[in-house]
PDB file of C-alpha atoms in Angstrom:
ATOM      1  CA  UNK A   5     -29.475   5.140 -59.957  1.00 48.00           C
ATOM      2  CA  UNK A   6     -27.006   7.863 -60.746  1.00 57.00           C
ATOM      3  CA  UNK A   7     -27.867   9.612 -57.510  1.00 59.00           C
ATOM      4  CA  UNK A   8     -26.831   6.649 -55.305  1.00 63.00           C
ATOM      5  CA  UNK A   9     -23.231   6.656 -56.605  1.00 69.00           C
ATOM      6  CA  UNK A  10     -22.776  10.384 -56.221  1.00 75.00           C
ATOM      7  CA  UNK A  11     -20.918  11.520 -53.096  1.00 77.00           C
ATOM      8  CA  UNK A  12     -21.591  14.851 -51.386  1.00 79.00           C
ATOM      9  CA  UNK A  13     -19.352  17.717 -52.427  1.00 79.00           C
ATOM     10  CA  UNK A  14     -17.863  18.262 -48.970  1.00 77.00           C
ATOM     11  CA  UNK A  15     -16.352  14.780 -48.856  1.00 79.00           C
ATOM     12  CA  UNK A  16     -13.605  15.780 -51.261  1.00 78.00           C
ATOM     13  CA  UNK A  17     -12.573  18.916 -49.357  1.00 79.00           C
ATOM     14  CA  UNK A  18      -9.324  19.011 -47.373  1.00 79.00           C
ATOM     15  CA  UNK A  19      -9.724  19.531 -43.569  1.00 76.00           C
ATOM     16  CA  UNK A  20      -8.033  22.776 -42.601  1.00 78.00           C
ATOM     17  CA  UNK A  21      -8.883  22.739 -38.914  1.00 77.00           C
ATOM     18  CA  UNK A  22     -11.101  24.953 -36.850  1.00 80.00           C
ATOM     19  CA  UNK A  23     -10.825  28.684 -37.127  1.00 80.00           C
ATOM     20  CA  UNK A  24     -12.479  29.095 -33.753  1.00 84.00           C
ATOM     21  CA  UNK A  25     -10.425  26.572 -31.681  1.00 82.00           C
ATOM     22  CA  UNK A  26      -6.637  26.042 -31.916  1.00 82.00           C
ATOM     23  CA  UNK A  27      -5.183  22.573 -32.554  1.00 81.00           C
ATOM     24  CA  UNK A  28      -4.922  20.508 -29.339  1.00 82.00           C
ATOM     25  CA  UNK A  29      -1.742  18.400 -28.803  1.00 84.00           C
ATOM     26  CA  UNK A  30      -2.213  14.635 -28.387  1.00 80.00           C
ATOM     27  CA  UNK A  31      -1.111  14.726 -24.732  1.00 79.00           C
ATOM     28  CA  UNK A  32      -3.836  17.247 -23.964  1.00 82.00           C
ATOM     29  CA  UNK A  33      -6.434  15.261 -25.884  1.00 79.00           C
ATOM     30  CA  UNK A  34      -5.684  12.186 -23.748  1.00 78.00           C
ATOM     31  CA  UNK A  35      -6.781  14.088 -20.629  1.00 77.00           C
ATOM     32  CA  UNK A  36     -10.277  14.305 -22.030  1.00 77.00           C
ATOM     33  CA  UNK A  37     -10.658  10.547 -21.722  1.00 78.00           C
ATOM     34  CA  UNK A  38      -9.311  10.133 -18.167  1.00 75.00           C
ATOM     35  CA  UNK A  39     -11.744   8.580 -15.687  1.00 74.00           C
ATOM     36  CA  UNK A  40     -13.802  11.077 -13.777  1.00 70.00           C
ATOM     37  CA  UNK A  41     -14.942  10.631 -10.191  1.00 71.00           C
ATOM     38  CA  UNK A  42     -17.852  12.829  -9.264  1.00 75.00           C
ATOM     39  CA  UNK A  43     -17.593  11.847  -5.582  1.00 77.00           C
ATOM     40  CA  UNK A  44     -14.012  12.458  -4.481  1.00 79.00           C
ATOM     41  CA  UNK A  45     -13.018  10.219  -1.582  1.00 82.00           C
ATOM     42  CA  UNK A  46     -15.995   7.901  -2.025  1.00 82.00           C
ATOM     43  CA  UNK A  47     -13.876   4.883  -3.007  1.00 81.00           C
ATOM     44  CA  UNK A  48     -11.530   5.428  -0.037  1.00 80.00           C
ATOM     45  CA  UNK A  49     -14.499   5.673   2.334  1.00 80.00           C
ATOM     46  CA  UNK A  50     -15.922   2.389   1.043  1.00 80.00           C
ATOM     47  CA  UNK A  51     -12.529   0.678   1.461  1.00 76.00           C
ATOM     48  CA  UNK A  52     -12.239   2.015   5.020  1.00 72.00           C
ATOM     49  CA  UNK A  53     -15.642   0.546   5.871  1.00 73.00           C
ATOM     50  CA  UNK A  54     -14.501  -2.871   4.615  1.00 72.00           C
ATOM     51  CA  UNK A  55     -11.647  -3.017   7.152  1.00 71.00           C
ATOM     52  CA  UNK A  56     -12.345  -4.961  10.289  1.00 75.00           C
ATOM     53  CA  UNK A  57     -11.348  -2.934  13.322  1.00 79.00           C
ATOM     54  CA  UNK A  58     -10.439  -4.804  16.474  1.00 85.00           C
ATOM     55  CA  UNK A  59      -9.161  -3.977  19.913  1.00 87.00           C
ATOM     56  CA  UNK A  60      -5.585  -4.793  20.799  1.00 87.00           C
ATOM     57  CA  UNK A  61      -5.205  -8.141  22.558  1.00 88.00           C
ATOM     58  CA  UNK A  62      -2.976  -8.522  25.606  1.00 90.00           C
ATOM     59  CA  UNK A  63      -0.304 -11.235  25.506  1.00 90.00           C
ATOM     60  CA  UNK A  64      -0.039 -13.881  28.194  1.00 92.00           C
ATOM     61  CA  UNK A  65       3.151 -14.070  30.276  1.00 94.00           C
ATOM     62  CA  UNK A  66       4.292 -17.190  28.355  1.00 95.00           C
ATOM     63  CA  UNK A  67       3.820 -15.428  25.022  1.00 93.00           C
ATOM     64  CA  UNK A  68       5.742 -12.392  26.312  1.00 92.00           C
ATOM     65  CA  UNK A  69       8.677 -14.615  27.374  1.00 94.00           C
ATOM     66  CA  UNK A  70       8.699 -16.400  24.003  1.00 94.00           C
ATOM     67  CA  UNK A  71       8.621 -13.076  22.186  1.00 93.00           C
ATOM     68  CA  UNK A  72      11.449 -11.750  24.363  1.00 91.00           C
ATOM     69  CA  UNK A  73      13.630 -14.786  23.529  1.00 93.00           C
ATOM     70  CA  UNK A  74      12.986 -14.343  19.808  1.00 93.00           C
ATOM     71  CA  UNK A  75      13.807 -10.634  19.966  1.00 92.00           C
ATOM     72  CA  UNK A  76      17.114 -11.382  21.699  1.00 90.00           C
ATOM     73  CA  UNK A  77      17.910 -14.051  19.086  1.00 91.00           C
ATOM     74  CA  UNK A  78      17.215 -11.522  16.308  1.00 91.00           C
ATOM     75  CA  UNK A  79      19.304  -8.906  18.144  1.00 90.00           C
ATOM     76  CA  UNK A  80      22.196 -11.396  18.222  1.00 90.00           C
ATOM     77  CA  UNK A  81      22.023 -11.807  14.419  1.00 90.00           C
ATOM     78  CA  UNK A  82      21.897  -8.038  13.872  1.00 90.00           C
ATOM     79  CA  UNK A  83      24.932  -7.526  16.153  1.00 90.00           C
ATOM     80  CA  UNK A  84      26.816 -10.137  14.079  1.00 90.00           C
ATOM     81  CA  UNK A  85      26.147  -8.103  10.935  1.00 89.00           C
ATOM     82  CA  UNK A  86      23.470 -10.316   9.424  1.00 89.00           C
ATOM     83  CA  UNK A  87      19.937  -9.097   8.980  1.00 88.00           C
ATOM     84  CA  UNK A  88      17.569 -12.062   9.326  1.00 92.00           C
ATOM     85  CA  UNK A  89      14.249 -12.516   7.556  1.00 94.00           C
ATOM     86  CA  UNK A  90      11.297 -12.523   9.941  1.00 95.00           C
ATOM     87  CA  UNK A  91       7.528 -12.679   9.821  1.00 95.00           C
ATOM     88  CA  UNK A  92       5.761 -10.469  12.332  1.00 95.00           C
ATOM     89  CA  UNK A  93       2.092 -10.023  13.170  1.00 94.00           C
ATOM     90  CA  UNK A  94       1.554  -6.652  14.791  1.00 94.00           C
ATOM     91  CA  UNK A  95      -1.191  -4.269  15.815  1.00 92.00           C
ATOM     92  CA  UNK A  96      -1.502  -1.061  13.806  1.00 89.00           C
ATOM     93  CA  UNK A  97      -3.639   1.680  15.346  1.00 86.00           C
ATOM     94  CA  UNK A  98      -5.949   3.798  13.241  1.00 80.00           C
ATOM     95  CA  UNK A  99      -4.301   6.754  11.474  1.00 75.00           C
ATOM     96  CA  UNK A 100      -5.274   9.277  14.126  1.00 65.00           C
ATOM     97  CA  UNK A 101      -3.507   7.068  16.719  1.00 58.00           C
ATOM     98  CA  UNK A 102      -5.767   8.142  19.573  1.00 62.00           C
ATOM     99  CA  UNK A 103      -8.115   5.168  19.769  1.00 67.00           C
ATOM    100  CA  UNK A 104      -7.503   1.648  20.940  1.00 77.00           C
ATOM    101  CA  UNK A 105      -8.919   0.158  17.757  1.00 85.00           C
ATOM    102  CA  UNK A 106      -6.943  -0.820  14.699  1.00 87.00           C
ATOM    103  CA  UNK A 107      -6.036  -3.908  12.728  1.00 88.00           C
ATOM    104  CA  UNK A 108      -3.513  -6.724  12.855  1.00 90.00           C
ATOM    105  CA  UNK A 109      -1.090  -6.872   9.936  1.00 91.00           C
ATOM    106  CA  UNK A 110       1.344  -9.569   8.847  1.00 93.00           C
ATOM    107  CA  UNK A 111       4.699  -8.431   7.479  1.00 94.00           C
ATOM    108  CA  UNK A 112       7.581 -10.551   6.197  1.00 94.00           C
ATOM    109  CA  UNK A 113      10.918  -8.939   5.533  1.00 93.00           C
ATOM    110  CA  UNK A 114      14.481  -8.281   6.549  1.00 93.00           C
ATOM    111  CA  UNK A 115      15.229  -6.766   9.946  1.00 94.00           C
ATOM    112  CA  UNK A 116      16.887  -3.384   9.565  1.00 91.00           C
ATOM    113  CA  UNK A 117      17.400  -2.282  13.175  1.00 90.00           C
ATOM    114  CA  UNK A 118      16.497  -3.282  16.701  1.00 90.00           C
ATOM    115  CA  UNK A 119      16.420  -0.607  19.416  1.00 90.00           C
ATOM    116  CA  UNK A 120      16.186  -2.180  22.880  1.00 86.00           C
ATOM    117  CA  UNK A 121      16.220   1.188  24.690  1.00 91.00           C
ATOM    118  CA  UNK A 122      13.240   2.630  22.800  1.00 93.00           C
ATOM    119  CA  UNK A 123      11.722  -0.850  22.354  1.00 92.00           C
ATOM    120  CA  UNK A 124      11.130  -1.018  18.609  1.00 94.00           C
ATOM    121  CA  UNK A 125      12.195  -3.148  15.650  1.00 94.00           C
ATOM    122  CA  UNK A 126      12.427  -1.997  12.042  1.00 95.00           C
ATOM    123  CA  UNK A 127      11.387  -4.437   9.336  1.00 93.00           C
ATOM    124  CA  UNK A 128      11.407  -3.315   5.697  1.00 88.00           C
ATOM    125  CA  UNK A 129      11.265   0.330   6.761  1.00 87.00           C
ATOM    126  CA  UNK A 130       8.324  -0.230   9.134  1.00 92.00           C
ATOM    127  CA  UNK A 131       9.056   0.640  12.779  1.00 95.00           C
ATOM    128  CA  UNK A 132       7.099  -1.595  15.133  1.00 95.00           C
ATOM    129  CA  UNK A 133       6.907  -1.123  18.903  1.00 94.00           C
ATOM    130  CA  UNK A 134       7.599  -4.258  20.913  1.00 93.00           C
ATOM    131  CA  UNK A 135       4.270  -3.770  22.720  1.00 92.00           C
ATOM    132  CA  UNK A 136       2.381  -4.014  19.406  1.00 93.00           C
ATOM    133  CA  UNK A 137       3.904  -7.351  18.323  1.00 94.00           C
ATOM    134  CA  UNK A 138       1.551 -10.329  18.546  1.00 94.00           C
ATOM    135  CA  UNK A 139       3.898 -12.958  17.097  1.00 94.00           C
ATOM    136  CA  UNK A 140       7.382 -13.057  15.623  1.00 94.00           C
ATOM    137  CA  UNK A 141       8.864 -15.883  13.562  1.00 92.00           C
ATOM    138  CA  UNK A 142      12.455 -16.131  12.423  1.00 91.00           C
ATOM    139  CA  UNK A 143      12.481 -17.584   8.909  1.00 86.00           C
ATOM    140  CA  UNK A 144      14.355 -20.880   8.488  1.00 76.00           C
ATOM    141  CA  UNK A 145      16.774 -19.566   5.859  1.00 67.00           C
ATOM    142  CA  UNK A 146      17.927 -16.939   8.400  1.00 60.00           C
ATOM    143  CA  UNK A 147      19.057 -19.443  11.012  1.00 55.00           C
ATOM    144  CA  UNK A 148      22.664 -20.541  10.754  1.00 51.00           C
TER     145      UNK A 148
END
């Protein structure tokens, strides 16, 4: 009975640290518990496989005329000093830029610049060539 209540002798000793290893700061200790990826780039490769790659679609003449009218309307606003909100669906080529495959993205934001000579529009820092635009919508709160 007396043996059960007795604690080992070492339990009462003060911890003085390791003589072999120096004390590690808390910031360094946190690095030990960071996630580890044995296969670098594996997650990115899986995400790339999930993307659906498509070929760029050609616009009909009617769609080109409608797009041209909208671009001129947006250009009018920009020349007046207002930067309208638009929604654009555009084709984005693969990163290497050599192939004809890519994906269609939808972007909503404020028009920064329109360059008719070089045929591009800048929306929220993204430069988009006119030839890559599939559709362009001027948001209602931008019309005055």
